[in-house]
Tab-separated table of C-alpha atoms in Angstrom:
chain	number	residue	atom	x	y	z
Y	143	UNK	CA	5.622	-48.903	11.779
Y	144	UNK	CA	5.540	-52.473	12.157
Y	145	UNK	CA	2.735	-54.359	10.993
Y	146	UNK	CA	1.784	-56.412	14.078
Y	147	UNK	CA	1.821	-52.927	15.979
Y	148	UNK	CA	-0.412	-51.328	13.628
Y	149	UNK	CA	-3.019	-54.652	13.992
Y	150	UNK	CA	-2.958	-54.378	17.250
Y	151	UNK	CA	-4.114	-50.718	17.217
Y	152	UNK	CA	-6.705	-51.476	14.948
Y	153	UNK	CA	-7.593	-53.675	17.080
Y	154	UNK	CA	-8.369	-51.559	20.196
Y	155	UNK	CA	-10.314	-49.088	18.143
Y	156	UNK	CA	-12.356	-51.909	17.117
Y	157	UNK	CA	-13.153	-53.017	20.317
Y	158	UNK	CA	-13.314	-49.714	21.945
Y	159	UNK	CA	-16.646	-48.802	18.984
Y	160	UNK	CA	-17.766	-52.425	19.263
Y	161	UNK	CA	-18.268	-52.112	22.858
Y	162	UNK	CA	-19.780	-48.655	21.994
Y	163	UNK	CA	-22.114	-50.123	19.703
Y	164	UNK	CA	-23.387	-53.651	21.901
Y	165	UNK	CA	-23.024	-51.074	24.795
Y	166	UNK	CA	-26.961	-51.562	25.719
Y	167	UNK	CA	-26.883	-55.511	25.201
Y	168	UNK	CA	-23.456	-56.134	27.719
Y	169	UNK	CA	-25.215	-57.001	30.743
Y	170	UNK	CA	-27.941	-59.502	29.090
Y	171	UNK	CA	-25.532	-61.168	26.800
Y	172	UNK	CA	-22.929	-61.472	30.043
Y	173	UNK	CA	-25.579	-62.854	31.900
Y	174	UNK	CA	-26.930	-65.346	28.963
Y	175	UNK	CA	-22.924	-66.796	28.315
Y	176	UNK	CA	-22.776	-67.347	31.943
Y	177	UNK	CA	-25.975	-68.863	32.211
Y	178	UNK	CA	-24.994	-71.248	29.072
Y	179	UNK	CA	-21.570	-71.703	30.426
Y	180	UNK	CA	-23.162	-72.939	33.985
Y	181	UNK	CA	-26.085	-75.406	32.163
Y	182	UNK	CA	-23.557	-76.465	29.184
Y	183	UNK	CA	-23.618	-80.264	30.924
Y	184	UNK	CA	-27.282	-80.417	30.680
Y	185	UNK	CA	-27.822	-78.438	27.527
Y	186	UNK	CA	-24.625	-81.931	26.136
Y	187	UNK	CA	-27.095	-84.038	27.988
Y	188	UNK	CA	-30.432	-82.778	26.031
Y	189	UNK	CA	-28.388	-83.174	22.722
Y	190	UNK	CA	-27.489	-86.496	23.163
Y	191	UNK	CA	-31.007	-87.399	23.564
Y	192	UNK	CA	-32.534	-85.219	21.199
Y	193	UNK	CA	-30.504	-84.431	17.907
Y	194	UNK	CA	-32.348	-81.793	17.128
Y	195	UNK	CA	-29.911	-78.831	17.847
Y	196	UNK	CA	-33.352	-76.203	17.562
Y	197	UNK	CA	-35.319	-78.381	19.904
Y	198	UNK	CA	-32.813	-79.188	22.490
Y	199	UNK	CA	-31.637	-75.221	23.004
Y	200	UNK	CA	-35.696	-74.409	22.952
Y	201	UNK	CA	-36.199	-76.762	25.862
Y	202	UNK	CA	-33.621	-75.332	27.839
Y	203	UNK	CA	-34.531	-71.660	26.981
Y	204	UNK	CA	-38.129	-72.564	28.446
Y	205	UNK	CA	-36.733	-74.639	31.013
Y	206	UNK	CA	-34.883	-71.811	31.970
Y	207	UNK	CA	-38.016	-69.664	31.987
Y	208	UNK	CA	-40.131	-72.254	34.207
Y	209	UNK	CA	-37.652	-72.275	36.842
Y	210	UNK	CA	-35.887	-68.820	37.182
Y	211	UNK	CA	-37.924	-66.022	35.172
Y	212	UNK	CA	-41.380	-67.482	36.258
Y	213	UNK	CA	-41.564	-67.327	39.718
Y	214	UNK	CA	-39.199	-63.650	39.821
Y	215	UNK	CA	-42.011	-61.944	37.433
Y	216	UNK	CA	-45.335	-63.466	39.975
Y	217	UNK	CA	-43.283	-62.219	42.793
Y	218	UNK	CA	-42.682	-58.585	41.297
Y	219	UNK	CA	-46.468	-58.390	40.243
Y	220	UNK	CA	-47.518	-60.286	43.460
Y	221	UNK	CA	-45.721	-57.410	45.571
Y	222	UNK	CA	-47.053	-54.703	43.408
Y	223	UNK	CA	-50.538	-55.930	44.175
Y	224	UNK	CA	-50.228	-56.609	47.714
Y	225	UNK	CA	-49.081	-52.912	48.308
Y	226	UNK	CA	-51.946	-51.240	46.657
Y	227	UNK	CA	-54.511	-53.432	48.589
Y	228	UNK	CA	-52.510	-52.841	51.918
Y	229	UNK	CA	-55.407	-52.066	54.950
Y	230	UNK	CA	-54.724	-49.215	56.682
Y	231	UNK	CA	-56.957	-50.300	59.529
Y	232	UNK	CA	-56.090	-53.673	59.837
Y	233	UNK	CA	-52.336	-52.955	60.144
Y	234	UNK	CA	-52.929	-50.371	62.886
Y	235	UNK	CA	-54.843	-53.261	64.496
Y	236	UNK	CA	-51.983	-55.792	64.726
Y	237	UNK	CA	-50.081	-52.506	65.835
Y	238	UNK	CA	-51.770	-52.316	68.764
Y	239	UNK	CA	-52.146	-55.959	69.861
Y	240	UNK	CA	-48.325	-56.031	69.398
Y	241	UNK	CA	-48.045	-53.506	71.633
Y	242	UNK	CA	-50.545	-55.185	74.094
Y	243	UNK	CA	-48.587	-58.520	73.642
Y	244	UNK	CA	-45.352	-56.312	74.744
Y	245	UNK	CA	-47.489	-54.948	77.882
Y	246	UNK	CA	-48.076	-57.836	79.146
Y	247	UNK	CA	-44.803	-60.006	78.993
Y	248	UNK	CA	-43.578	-61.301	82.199
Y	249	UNK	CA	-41.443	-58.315	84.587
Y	250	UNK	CA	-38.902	-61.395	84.375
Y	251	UNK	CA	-38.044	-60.085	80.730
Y	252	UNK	CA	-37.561	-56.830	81.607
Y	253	UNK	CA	-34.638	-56.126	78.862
Y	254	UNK	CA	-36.375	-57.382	76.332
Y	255	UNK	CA	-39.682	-55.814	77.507
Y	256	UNK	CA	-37.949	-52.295	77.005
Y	257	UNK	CA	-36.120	-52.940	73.819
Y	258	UNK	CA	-39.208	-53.706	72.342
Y	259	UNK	CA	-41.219	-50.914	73.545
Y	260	UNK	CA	-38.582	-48.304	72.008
Y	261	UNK	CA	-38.416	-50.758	68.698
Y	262	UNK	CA	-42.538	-50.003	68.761
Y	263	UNK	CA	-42.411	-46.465	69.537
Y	264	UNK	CA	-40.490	-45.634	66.618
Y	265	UNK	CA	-42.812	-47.081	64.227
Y	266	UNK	CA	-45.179	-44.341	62.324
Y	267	UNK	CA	-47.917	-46.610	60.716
Y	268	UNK	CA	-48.920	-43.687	58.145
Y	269	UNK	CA	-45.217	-42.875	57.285
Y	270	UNK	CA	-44.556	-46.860	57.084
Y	271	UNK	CA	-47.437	-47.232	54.255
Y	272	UNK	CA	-46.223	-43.963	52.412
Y	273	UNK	CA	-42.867	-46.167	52.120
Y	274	UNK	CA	-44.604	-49.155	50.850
Y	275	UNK	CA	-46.515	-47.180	48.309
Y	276	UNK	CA	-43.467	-45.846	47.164
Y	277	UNK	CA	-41.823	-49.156	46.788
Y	278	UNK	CA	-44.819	-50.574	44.569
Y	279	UNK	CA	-44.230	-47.299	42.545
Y	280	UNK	CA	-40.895	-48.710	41.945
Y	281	UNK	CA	-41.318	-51.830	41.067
Y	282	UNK	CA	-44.055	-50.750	38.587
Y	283	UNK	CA	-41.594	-48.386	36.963
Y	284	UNK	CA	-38.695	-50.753	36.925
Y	285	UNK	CA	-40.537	-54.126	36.100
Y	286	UNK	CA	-40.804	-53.139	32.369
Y	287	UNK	CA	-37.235	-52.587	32.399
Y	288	UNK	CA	-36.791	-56.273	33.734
Y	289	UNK	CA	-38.906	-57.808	31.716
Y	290	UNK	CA	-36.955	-55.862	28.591
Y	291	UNK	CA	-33.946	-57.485	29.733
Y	292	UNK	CA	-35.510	-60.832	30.614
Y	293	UNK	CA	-36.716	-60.992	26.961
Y	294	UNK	CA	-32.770	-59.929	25.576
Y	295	UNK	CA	-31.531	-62.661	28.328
Y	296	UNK	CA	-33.528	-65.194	27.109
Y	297	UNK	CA	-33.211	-64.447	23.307
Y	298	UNK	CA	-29.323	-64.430	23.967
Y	299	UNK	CA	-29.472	-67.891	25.867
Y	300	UNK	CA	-31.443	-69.730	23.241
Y	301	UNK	CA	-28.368	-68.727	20.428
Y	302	UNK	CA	-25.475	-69.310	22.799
Y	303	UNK	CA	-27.145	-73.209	23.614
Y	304	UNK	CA	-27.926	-73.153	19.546
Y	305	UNK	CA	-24.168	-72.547	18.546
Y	306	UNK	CA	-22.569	-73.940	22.034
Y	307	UNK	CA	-20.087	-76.238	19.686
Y	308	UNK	CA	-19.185	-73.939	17.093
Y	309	UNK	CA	-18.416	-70.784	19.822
Y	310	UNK	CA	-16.864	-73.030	22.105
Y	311	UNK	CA	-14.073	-74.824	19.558
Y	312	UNK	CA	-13.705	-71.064	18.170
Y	313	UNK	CA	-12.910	-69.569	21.903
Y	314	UNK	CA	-10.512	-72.225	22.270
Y	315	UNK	CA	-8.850	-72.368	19.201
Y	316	UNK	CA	-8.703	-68.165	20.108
Y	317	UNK	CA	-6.928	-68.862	23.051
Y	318	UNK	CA	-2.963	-68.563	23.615
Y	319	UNK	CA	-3.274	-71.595	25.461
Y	320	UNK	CA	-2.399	-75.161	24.285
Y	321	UNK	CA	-5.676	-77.122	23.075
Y	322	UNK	CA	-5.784	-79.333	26.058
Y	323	UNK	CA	-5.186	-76.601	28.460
Y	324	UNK	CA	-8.022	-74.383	26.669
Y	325	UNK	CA	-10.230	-77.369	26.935
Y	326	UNK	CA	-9.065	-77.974	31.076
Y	327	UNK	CA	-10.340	-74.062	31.300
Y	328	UNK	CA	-13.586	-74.612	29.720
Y	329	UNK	CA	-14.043	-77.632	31.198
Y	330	UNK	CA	-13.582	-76.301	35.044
Y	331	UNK	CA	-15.349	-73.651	34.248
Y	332	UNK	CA	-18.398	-75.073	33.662
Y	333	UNK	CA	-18.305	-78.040	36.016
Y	334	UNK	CA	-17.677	-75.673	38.485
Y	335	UNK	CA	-20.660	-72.567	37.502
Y	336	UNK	CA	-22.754	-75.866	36.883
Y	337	UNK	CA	-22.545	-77.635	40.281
Y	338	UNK	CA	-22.978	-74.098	41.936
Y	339	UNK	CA	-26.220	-73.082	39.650
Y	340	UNK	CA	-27.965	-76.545	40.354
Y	341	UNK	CA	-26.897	-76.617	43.928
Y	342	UNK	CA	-28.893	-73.215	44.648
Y	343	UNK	CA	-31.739	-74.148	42.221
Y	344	UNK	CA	-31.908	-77.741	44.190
Y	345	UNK	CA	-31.836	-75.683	47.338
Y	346	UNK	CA	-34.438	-72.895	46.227
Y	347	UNK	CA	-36.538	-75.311	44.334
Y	348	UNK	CA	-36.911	-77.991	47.256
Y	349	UNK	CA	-37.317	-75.722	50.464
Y	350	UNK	CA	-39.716	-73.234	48.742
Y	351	UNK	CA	-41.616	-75.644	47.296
Y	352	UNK	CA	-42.463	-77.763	50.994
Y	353	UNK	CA	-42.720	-74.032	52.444
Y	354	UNK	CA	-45.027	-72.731	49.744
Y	355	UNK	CA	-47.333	-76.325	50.139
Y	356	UNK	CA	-47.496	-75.702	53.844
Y	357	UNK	CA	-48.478	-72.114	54.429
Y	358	UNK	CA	-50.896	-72.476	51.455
Y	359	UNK	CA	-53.322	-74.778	54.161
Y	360	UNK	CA	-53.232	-71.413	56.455
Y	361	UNK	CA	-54.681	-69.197	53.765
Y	362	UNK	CA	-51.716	-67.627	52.268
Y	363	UNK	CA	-49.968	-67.210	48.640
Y	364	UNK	CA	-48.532	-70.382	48.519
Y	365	UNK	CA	-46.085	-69.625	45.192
Y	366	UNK	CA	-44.872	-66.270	46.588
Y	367	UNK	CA	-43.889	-67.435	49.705
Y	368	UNK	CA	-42.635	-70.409	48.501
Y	369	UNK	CA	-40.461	-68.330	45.678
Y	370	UNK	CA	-39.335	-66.164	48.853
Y	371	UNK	CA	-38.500	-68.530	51.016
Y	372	UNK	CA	-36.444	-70.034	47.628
Y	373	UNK	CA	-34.305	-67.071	47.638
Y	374	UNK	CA	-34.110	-66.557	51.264
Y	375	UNK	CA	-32.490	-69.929	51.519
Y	376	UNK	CA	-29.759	-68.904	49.761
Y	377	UNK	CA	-28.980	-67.045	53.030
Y	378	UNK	CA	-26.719	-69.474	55.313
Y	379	UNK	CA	-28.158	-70.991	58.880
Y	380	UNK	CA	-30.846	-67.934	59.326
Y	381	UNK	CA	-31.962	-68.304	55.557
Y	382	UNK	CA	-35.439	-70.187	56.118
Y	383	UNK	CA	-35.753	-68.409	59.403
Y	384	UNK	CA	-36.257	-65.003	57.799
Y	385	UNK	CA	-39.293	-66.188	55.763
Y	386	UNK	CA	-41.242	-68.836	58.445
Y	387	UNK	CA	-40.650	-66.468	61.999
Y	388	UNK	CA	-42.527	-63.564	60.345
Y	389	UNK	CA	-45.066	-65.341	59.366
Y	390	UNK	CA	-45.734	-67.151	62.800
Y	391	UNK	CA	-45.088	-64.045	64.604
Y	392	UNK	CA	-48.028	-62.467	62.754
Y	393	UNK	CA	-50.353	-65.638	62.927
Y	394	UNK	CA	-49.610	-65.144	66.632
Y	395	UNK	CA	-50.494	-61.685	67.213
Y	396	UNK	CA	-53.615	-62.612	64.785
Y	397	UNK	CA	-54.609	-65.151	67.818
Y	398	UNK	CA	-54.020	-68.483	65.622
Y	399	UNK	CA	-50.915	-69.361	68.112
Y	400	UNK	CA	-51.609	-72.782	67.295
Y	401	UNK	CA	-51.205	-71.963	63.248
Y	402	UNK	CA	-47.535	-70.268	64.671
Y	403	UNK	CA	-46.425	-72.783	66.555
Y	404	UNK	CA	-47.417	-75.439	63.542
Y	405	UNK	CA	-45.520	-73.260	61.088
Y	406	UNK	CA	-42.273	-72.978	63.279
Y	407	UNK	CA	-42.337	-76.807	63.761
Y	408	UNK	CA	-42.717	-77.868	60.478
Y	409	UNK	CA	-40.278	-75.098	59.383
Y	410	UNK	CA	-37.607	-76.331	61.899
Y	411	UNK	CA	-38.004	-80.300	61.535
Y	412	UNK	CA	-39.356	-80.876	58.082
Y	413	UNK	CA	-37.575	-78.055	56.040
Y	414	UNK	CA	-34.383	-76.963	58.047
Y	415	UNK	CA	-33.709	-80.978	59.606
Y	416	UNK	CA	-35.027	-83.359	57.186
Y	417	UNK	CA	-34.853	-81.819	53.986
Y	418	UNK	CA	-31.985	-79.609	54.419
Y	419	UNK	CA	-29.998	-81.929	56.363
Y	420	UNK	CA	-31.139	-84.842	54.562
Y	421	UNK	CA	-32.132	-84.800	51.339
Y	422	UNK	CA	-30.688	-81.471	49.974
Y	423	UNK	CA	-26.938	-83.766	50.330
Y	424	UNK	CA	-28.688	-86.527	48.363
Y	425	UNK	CA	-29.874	-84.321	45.312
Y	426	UNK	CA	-26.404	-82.665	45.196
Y	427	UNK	CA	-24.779	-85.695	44.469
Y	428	UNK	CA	-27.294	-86.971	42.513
Y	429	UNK	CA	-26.246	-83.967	40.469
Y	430	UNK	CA	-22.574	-83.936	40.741
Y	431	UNK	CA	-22.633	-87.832	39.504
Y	432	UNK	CA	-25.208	-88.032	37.107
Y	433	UNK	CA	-25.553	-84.396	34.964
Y	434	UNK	CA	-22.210	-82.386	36.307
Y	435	UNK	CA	-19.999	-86.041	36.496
Y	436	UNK	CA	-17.119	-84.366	38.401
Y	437	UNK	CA	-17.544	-83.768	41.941
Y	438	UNK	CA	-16.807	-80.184	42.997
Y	439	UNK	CA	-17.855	-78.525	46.390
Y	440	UNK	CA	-17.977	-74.918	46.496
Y	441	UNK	CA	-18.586	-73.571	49.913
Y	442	UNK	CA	-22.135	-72.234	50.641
Y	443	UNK	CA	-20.907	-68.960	52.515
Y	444	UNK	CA	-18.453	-68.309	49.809
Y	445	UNK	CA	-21.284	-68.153	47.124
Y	446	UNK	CA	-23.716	-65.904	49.493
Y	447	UNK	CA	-20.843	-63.548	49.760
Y	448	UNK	CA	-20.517	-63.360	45.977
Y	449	UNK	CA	-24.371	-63.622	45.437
Y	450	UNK	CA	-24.384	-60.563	48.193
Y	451	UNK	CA	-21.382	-58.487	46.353
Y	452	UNK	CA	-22.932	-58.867	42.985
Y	453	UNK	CA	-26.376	-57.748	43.634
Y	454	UNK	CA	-24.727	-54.515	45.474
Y	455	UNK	CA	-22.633	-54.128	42.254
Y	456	UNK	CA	-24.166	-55.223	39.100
Y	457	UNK	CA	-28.307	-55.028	40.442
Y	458	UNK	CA	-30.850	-58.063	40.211
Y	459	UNK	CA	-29.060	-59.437	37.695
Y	460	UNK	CA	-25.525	-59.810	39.963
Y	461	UNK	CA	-27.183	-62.398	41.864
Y	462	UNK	CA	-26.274	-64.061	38.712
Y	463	UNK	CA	-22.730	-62.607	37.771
Y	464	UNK	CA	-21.646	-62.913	41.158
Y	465	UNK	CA	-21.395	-66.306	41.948
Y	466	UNK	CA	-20.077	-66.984	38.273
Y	467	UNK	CA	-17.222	-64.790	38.845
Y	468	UNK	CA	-15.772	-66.298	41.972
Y	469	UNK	CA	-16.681	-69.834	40.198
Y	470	UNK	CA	-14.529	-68.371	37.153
Y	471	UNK	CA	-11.878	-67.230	39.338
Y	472	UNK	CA	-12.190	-70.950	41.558
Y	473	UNK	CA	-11.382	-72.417	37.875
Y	474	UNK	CA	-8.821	-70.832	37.169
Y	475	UNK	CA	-7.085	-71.194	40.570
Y	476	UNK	CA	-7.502	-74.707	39.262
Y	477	UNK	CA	-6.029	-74.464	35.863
Y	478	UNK	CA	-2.760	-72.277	37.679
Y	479	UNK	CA	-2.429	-75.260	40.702
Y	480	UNK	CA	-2.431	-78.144	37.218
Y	481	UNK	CA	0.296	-76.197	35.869
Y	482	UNK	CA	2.095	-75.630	39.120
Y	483	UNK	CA	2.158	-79.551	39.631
Y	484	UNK	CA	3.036	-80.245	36.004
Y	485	UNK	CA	6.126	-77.988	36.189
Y	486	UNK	CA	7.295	-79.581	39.529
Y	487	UNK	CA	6.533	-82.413	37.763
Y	488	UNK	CA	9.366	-81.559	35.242
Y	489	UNK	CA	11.791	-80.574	37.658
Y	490	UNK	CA	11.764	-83.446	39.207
Y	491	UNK	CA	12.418	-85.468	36.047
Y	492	UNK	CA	14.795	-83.339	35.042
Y	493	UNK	CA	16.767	-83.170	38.472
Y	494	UNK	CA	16.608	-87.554	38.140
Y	495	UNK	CA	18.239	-87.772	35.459
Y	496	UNK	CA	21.181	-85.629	35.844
C-alpha cells in the first residue's frame, strides 16, 4: 500500500470521529466563522486603532451582542409575555366591530364585502387563543435552547476575531491554490458576506429604529416593533407594509382612525420614501467606501431568497447561513470568471506571438 493512500485514509477516519466528536458545536461554530468572515473588515479596522488584539475582538463580540442577539432575546421574551396576558374579552370585542366595520361597507364593494365576511366567519376566537398559548409554550421551551447556542455563538466569535491572522494565513497556506489566488478567495469572500451583513443591519437598524420611535407616541412597545419591523424589512417592496398596515388597521377598528391614518403616512413617506429611497443608498456607500472599500452590489431579492431557504433549512440560525452561502458561492463565481479572463489572457499572448 502506498503511503499517500494510506494518509489519506487516515485521514477520513479522522474527520469522520472529529465531526463525531464537535458534532453538537457544528452549527454555532459555522455560524461564528461566517459571522467573522462577514465583519473581518471591521474587526482589521478595530485593530488598527486599537492594538490590543483582546480588546478589539471583545468590542466586536459585544458589538455583535448590542445589535443582533439583543433585540432577538426582548422579542422572544416580549412575545412570550404578550401571549400569557392576551384578553379574551377585548379580542372578541375588536371581533365584532370588525365585523360591524364589514356590515357596513358601501354595496359598491360588494366582492370585497363577501370575501371578507367568509375570511371572518372562519375565525374561532377560543380556538385562535388556544394556538397562541401554544406558541408561547414554544418559545418558552425552545428559548433556553437559543440562548445555549447564542452563548456557544458568541464564545466561538470572540476566538475566531482573537486568532483572525493566524487561522486565516494557515487556511491559505492549506489551500491547493496559489498564495495570491487563496488570498483573491478570502478576500471576495469577505467583501462580499461583509457588504451583504451591513447592508441588512443598515436596513434593519435604520427603518426599525424611525418605526419603533413613532409608534412608541401611540402607546405601543416601541423596541419590539421596531426590532419587527427590522426584520420585516428584509422582505422586498411589502417588507415595512407587513408591520405598519396591522397596526393601523387595528388603531382603526379601535376608533383612533386618525392614529391609522398618521401611522400609514409616516410609514409610506418618512420610512418607505425618504429613508428607504434616500438615505438607506447613502449609508450603503458610506459602507462600501469607507469599512468594506470595494464596491459590491448583491441584489436584495437574491438575499431574501437565500435568507428565506436557509431559515426553512437550517432554523433561526439559517437566516444567517443562508445569505453567506450564496455570498460564498457569488465569490467564487468571481474567483472562476478571474481565472477564465487570465487564461484567455494567455491564449491570446500565446496565439501573438506565433
Amino acid at each position: 500500500m502506498k503511503p499517500q493512500y494510506f494518509l489519506v485514509a487516515l485521514a477520513i477516519v479522522t474527520i469522520f470521529f472529529m465531526f463525531q466528536l464537535f458534532s453538537p458545536f457544528l452549527k454555532p461554530m459555522i455560524v461564528a466563522l461566517l459571522l467573522a468572515v462577514a465583519t473581518n473588515s471591521l474587526n482589521t479596522y478595530l485593530k488598527r486603532h486599537i492594538p490590543n488584539n483582546f480588546i478589539s475582538s471583545s468590542l466586536m463580540t459585544v458589538l455583535l451582542t448590542a445589535i443582533f442577539f439583543i433585540p432577538v432575546l426582548y422579542c422572544i421574551f416580549s412575545f412570550a409575555t404578550l401571549i400569557n396576558k392576551i384578553d379574551q374579552q377585548a379580542l372578541i370585542s375588536i371581533y365584532e366591530v370588525a365585523k360591524e366595520w364589514v356590515e357596513n361597507m358601501p354595496d359598491d364593494f360588494i366582492f370585497v364585502k363577501e370575501q371578507l365576511n367568509s375570511v371572518l366567519q372562519k375565525i374561532d376566537i377560543p380556538e385562535f387563543i388556544q394556538k397562541l398559548l401554544s406558541i408561547g409554550a414554544l418559545l418558552g421551551k425552545n428559548s433556553a435552547k437559543f440562548i445555549i447556542d447564542m452563548v456557544m455563538i458568541l464564545v466561538f466569535y470572540f476566538f475566531f476575531n482573537f486568532y483572525s491572522t493566524s487561522l486565516s494565513h494557515y487556511f491559505k497556506d492549506a489551500l491547493p491554490l496559489k498564495k495570491e489566488d487563496s488570498n483573491a478567495l478570502f478576500y471576495e469572500s469577505s467583501n462580499v458576506m461583509s457588504v451583504v451583513l451591513y447592508s441588512i443591519l443598515a436596513t434593519a437598524v435604520l427603518e426599525g429604529f424611525l418605526f419603533g420611535v413613532f409608534v412608541s407616541f401611540f402607546g405601543y412597545d416601541g423596541i419590539l416593533l421596531g426590532v419587527l419591523y427590522g426584520f420585516a424589512s428584509l422582505v422586498p417592496v411589502i417588507g415595512g407594509l407587513l408591520m405598519w398596515l396591522p397596526v393601523a388597521i387595528y388603531e382603526m377598528f379601535t376608533g383612533s382612525t386618525g392614529n391609522a391614518l398618521a401611522i400609514a403616512i409616516y410609514s409610506i413617506v418618512v420610512i418607505s420614501i425618504i429613508a428607504d429611497t434616500f438615505i438607506k443608498p447613502v449609508i450603503i456607500k458610506y459602507i462600501n467606501q469607507k469599512v468594506v472599500k470595494t464596491p459590491t452590489d448583491v441584489n436584495e431579492l437574491l438575499i431574501f431568497f437565500a435568507i428565506v431557504a436557509g431559515l426553512s433549512t437550517f432554523g433561526f440560525w439559517g437566516m444567517i447561513i443562508g445569505p453567506a452561502m450564496v455570498t460564498f458561492f457569488i465569490s467564487l463565481v468571481q474567483l472562476l470568471k478571474k481565472f477564465s479572463n487570465d487564461f484567455y489572457s494567455i491564449e491570446q499572448t500565446v496565439e501573438n506571438s506565433k
